[in-house]
CSV table of C-alpha atoms in Angstrom, one decimal:
chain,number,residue,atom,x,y,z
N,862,UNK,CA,-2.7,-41.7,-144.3
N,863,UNK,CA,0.5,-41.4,-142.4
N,864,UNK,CA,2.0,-45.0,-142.3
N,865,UNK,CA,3.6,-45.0,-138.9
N,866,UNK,CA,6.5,-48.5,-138.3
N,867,UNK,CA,8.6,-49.6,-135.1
N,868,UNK,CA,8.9,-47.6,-132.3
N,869,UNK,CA,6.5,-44.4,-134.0
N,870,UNK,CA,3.2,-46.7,-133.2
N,871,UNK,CA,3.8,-46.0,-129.9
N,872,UNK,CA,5.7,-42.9,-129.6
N,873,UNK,CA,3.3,-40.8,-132.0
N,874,UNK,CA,0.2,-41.6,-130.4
N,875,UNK,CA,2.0,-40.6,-127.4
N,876,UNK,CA,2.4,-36.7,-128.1
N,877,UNK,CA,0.0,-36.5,-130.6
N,878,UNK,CA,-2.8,-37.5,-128.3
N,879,UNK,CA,-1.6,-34.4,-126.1
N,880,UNK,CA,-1.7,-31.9,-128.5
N,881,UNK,CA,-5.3,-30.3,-129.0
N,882,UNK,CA,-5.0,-26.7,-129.8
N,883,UNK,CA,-3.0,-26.0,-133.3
N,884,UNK,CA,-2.9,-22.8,-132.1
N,885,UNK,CA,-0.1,-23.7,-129.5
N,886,UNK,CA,3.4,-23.4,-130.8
N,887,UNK,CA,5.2,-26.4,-131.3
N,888,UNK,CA,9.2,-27.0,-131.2
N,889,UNK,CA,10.6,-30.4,-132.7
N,890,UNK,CA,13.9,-30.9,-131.5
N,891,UNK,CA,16.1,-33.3,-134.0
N,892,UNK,CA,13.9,-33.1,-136.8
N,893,UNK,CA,15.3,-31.1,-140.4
N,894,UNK,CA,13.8,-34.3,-143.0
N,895,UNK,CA,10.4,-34.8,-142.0
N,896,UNK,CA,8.4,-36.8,-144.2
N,897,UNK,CA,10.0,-39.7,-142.8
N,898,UNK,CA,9.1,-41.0,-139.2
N,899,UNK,CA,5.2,-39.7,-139.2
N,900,UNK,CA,6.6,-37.6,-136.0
N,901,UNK,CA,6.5,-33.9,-138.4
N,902,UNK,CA,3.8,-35.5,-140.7
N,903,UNK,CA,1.3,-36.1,-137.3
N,904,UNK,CA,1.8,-32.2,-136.7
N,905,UNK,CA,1.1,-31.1,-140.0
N,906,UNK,CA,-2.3,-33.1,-139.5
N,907,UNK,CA,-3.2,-31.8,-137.3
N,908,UNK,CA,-3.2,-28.7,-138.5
N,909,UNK,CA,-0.1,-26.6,-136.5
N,910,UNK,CA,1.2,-23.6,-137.9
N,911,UNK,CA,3.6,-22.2,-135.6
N,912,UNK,CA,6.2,-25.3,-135.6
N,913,UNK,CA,9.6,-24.9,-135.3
N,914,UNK,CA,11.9,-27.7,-135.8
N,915,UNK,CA,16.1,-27.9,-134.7
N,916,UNK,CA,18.8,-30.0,-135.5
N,917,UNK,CA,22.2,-29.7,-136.0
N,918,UNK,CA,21.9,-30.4,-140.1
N,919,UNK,CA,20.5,-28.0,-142.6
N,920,UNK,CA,16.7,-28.3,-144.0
N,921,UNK,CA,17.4,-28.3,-147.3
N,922,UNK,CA,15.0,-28.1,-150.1
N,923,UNK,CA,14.7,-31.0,-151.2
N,924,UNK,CA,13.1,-32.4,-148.0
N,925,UNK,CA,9.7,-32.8,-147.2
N,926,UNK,CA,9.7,-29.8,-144.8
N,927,UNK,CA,10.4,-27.7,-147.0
N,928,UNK,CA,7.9,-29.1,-150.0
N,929,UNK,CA,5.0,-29.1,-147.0
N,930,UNK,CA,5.4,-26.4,-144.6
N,931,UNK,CA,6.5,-22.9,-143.9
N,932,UNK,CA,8.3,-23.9,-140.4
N,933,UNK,CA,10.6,-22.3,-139.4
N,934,UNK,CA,14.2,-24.5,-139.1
N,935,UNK,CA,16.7,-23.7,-137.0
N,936,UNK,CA,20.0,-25.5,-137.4
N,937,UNK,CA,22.7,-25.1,-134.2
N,938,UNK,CA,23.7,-27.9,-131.7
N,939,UNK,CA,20.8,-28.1,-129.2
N,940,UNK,CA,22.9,-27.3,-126.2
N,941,UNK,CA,23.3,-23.6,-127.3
N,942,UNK,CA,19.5,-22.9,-128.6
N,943,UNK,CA,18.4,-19.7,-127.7
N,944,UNK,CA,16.6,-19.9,-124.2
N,945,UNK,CA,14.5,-16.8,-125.3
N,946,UNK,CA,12.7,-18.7,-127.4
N,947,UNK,CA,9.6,-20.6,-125.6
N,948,UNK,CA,6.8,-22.8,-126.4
N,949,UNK,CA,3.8,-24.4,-125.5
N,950,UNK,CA,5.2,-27.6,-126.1
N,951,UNK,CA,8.4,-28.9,-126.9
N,952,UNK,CA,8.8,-32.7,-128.8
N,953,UNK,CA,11.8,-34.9,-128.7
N,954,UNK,CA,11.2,-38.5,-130.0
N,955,UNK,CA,14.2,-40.8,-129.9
N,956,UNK,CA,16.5,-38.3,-130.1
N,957,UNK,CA,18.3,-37.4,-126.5
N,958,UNK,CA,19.9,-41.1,-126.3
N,959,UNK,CA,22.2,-39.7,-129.1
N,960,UNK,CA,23.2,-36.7,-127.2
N,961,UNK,CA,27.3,-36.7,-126.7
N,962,UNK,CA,28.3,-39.1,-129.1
N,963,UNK,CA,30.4,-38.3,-132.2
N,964,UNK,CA,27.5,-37.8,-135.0
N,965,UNK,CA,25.1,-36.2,-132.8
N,966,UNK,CA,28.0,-34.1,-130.6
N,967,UNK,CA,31.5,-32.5,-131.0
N,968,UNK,CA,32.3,-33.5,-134.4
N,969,UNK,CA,29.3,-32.6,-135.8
N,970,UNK,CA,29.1,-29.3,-134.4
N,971,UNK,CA,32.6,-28.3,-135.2
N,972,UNK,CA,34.0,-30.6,-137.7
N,973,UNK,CA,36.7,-31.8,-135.8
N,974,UNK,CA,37.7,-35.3,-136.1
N,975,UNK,CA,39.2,-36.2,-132.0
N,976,UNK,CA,39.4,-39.3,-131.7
N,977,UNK,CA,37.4,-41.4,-128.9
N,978,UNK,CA,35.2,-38.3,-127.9
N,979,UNK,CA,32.1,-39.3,-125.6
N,980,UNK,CA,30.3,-36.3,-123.9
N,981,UNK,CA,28.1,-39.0,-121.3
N,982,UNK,CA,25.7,-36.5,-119.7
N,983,UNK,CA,25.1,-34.5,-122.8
N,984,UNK,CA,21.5,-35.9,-122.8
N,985,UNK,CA,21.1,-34.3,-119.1
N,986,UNK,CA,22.0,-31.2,-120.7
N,987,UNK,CA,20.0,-31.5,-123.6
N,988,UNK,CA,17.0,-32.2,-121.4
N,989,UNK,CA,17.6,-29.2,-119.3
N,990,UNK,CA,17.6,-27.0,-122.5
N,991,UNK,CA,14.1,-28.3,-123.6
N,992,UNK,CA,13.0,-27.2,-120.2
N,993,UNK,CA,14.0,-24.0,-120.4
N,994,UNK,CA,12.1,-23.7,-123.2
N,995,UNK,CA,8.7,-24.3,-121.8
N,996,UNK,CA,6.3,-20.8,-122.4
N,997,UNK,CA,4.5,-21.7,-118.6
N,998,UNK,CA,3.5,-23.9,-116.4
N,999,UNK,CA,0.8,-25.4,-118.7
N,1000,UNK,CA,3.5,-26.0,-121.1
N,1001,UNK,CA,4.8,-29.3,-122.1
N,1002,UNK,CA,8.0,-31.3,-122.7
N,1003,UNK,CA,7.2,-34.9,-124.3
N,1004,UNK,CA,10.1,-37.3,-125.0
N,1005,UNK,CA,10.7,-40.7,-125.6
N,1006,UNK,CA,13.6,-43.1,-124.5
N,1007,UNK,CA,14.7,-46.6,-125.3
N,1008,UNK,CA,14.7,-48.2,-122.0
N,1009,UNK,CA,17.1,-51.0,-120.7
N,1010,UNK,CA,20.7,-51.7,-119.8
N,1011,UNK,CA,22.1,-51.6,-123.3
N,1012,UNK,CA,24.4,-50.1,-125.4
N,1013,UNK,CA,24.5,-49.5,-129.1
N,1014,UNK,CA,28.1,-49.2,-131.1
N,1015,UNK,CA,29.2,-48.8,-134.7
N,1016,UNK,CA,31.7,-51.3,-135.9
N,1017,UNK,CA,34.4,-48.5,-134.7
N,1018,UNK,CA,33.2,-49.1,-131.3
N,1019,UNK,CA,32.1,-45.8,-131.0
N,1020,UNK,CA,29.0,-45.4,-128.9
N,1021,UNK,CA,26.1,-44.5,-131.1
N,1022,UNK,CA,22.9,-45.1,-129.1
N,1023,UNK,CA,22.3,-45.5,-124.7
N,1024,UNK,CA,19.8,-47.0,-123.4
N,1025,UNK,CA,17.8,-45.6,-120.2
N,1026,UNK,CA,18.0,-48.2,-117.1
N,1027,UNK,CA,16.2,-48.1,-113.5
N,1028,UNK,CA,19.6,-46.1,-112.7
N,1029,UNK,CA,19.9,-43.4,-115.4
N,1030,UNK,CA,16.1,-42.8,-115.4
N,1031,UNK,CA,16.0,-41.8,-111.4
N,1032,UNK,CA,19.0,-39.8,-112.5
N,1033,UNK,CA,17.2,-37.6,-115.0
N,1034,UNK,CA,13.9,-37.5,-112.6
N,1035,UNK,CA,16.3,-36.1,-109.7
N,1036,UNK,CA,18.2,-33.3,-112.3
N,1037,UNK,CA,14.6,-32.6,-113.2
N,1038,UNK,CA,13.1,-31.7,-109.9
N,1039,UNK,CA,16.4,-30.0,-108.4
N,1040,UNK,CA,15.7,-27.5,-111.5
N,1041,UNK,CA,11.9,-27.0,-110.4
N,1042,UNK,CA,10.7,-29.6,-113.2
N,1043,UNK,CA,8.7,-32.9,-112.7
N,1044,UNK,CA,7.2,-35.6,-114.7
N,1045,UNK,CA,3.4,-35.2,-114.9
N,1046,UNK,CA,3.0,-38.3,-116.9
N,1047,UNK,CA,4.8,-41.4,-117.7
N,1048,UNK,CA,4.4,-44.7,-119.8
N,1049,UNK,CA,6.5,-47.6,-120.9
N,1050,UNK,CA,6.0,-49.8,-124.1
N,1051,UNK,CA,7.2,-53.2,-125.1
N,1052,UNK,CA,7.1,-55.3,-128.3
N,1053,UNK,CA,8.8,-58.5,-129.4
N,1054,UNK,CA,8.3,-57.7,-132.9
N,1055,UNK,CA,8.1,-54.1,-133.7
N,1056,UNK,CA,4.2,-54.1,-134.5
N,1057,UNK,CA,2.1,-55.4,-131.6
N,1058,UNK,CA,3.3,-53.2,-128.9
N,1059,UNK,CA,1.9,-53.8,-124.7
N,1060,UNK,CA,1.9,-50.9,-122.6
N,1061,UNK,CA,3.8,-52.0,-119.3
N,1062,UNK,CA,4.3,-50.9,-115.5
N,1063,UNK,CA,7.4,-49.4,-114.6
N,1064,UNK,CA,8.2,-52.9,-113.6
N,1065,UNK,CA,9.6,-53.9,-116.7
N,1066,UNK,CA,13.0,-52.2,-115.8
N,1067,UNK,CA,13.6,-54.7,-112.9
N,1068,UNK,CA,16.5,-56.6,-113.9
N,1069,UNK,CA,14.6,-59.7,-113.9
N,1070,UNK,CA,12.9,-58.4,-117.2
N,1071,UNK,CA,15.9,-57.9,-119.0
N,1072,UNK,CA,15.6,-61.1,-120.9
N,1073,UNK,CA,12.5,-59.1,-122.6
N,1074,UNK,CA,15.0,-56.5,-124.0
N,1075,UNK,CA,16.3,-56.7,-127.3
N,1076,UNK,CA,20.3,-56.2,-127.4
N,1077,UNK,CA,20.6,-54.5,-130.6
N,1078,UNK,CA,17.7,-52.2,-131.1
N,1079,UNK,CA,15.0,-50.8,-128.5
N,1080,UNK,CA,12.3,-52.5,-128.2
N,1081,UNK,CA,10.9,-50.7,-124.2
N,1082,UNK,CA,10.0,-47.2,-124.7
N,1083,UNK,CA,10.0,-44.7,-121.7
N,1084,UNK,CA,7.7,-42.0,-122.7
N,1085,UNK,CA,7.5,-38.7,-120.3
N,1086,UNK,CA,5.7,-35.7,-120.0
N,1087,UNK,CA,7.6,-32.8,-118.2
N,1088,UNK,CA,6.1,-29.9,-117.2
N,1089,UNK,CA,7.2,-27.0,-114.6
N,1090,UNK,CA,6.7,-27.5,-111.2
């Protein structure tokens, strides 16, 4: 029994509940651990073969990827994964909000240590990628998002985690249909305690919800389903 806590009650159910053949190949961008999050452990359940995950760390053998599955793990900084690779669907839970930002972005990828280094629209970029990675038009890119007007820092000051307001999402809709992409399905979650979650209209980012949010972890989830147009 996968134990699922937080955000993954909602975001789970939300990509596992579109993916029915296990024949279909699956890529799961910023995953190398698994065994973790329930987000590798649904797939495996569900009886998927031809999984691929990606991140910018090693899989190393110790992990529960490696004790569980034969997938294959490709470690390189998203931005430069190889486009001639597709699939029929393409996962990204709670990972795109890190895009830019120095664990997830420059230092990472080349070990340099510049100071104040923010790439902002690296999670534009990173969505593009995935969508160049959809097999055809029945193909699918699921993600999830914290919603909301916030910001996350480390004690640095450093920029760590973005939320996803009115504003950035119509910004990401607009990049997606200018490159022949569109959202075929879309859902927002909210919880005041991390267990009992409410699925809610796109209302919920009017600012005159934002009371709702919670300041220093997400607590509104934007899930989306992309597919070509």
């Amino acid at each position: 029994m996968i134990e699922l806590k937080g955000t993954k009650l909602v975001e789970v159910p939300y990509f596992a509940n579109q993916l029915i053949d296990s024949t279909h190949s699956v890529l799961i961008i910023g995953e190398c651990q698994g065994g973790v999050e329930g987000i590798s452990e649904t797939i495996h359940e569900k009886g998927f073969t031809n999984v691929s995950t990606t991140d910018i760390m090693p899989s190393l053998p110790e992990y529960w990827l490696r004790k569980n599955t034969t997938w294959n793990h490709i470690q390189c900084d998203f931005i430069e994964f190889d486009e001639t690779n597709k699939f029929d669907f393409v996962i990204s839970i709670s990972v795109f909000e890190h895009f830019g930002f120095w664990f997830a972005g420059n230092r990472m990828a080349n070990g340099l240590a510049e100071d104040d280094t923010c790439r902002w629209n690296h999670d534009l970029l990173g969505i593009n990628k995935a969508c160049t990675l959809l097999k055809d038009a029945d193909s699918k890119l699921i993600i999830t998002l914290p919603a909301g007007p916030y910001m996350n820092y480390e004690e640095s000051g450093e920029p760590f985690l973005r939320y996803y307001d009115q504003q950035r999402q119509n910004i990401i809709k607009q990049e997606l249909q200018r490159n022949g992409y569109q959202i075929t399905n879309e859902r927002f979650f909210l919880s005041h305690d991390f267990e009992n979650w409410e699925e809610m209209s796109s209302e919920i980012n009017d600012p005159q919800y934002y009371s709702y949010y919670n300041i220093h972890t997400p607590n509104v989830i934007w899930c989306l389903t992309i597919q070509k147009l």
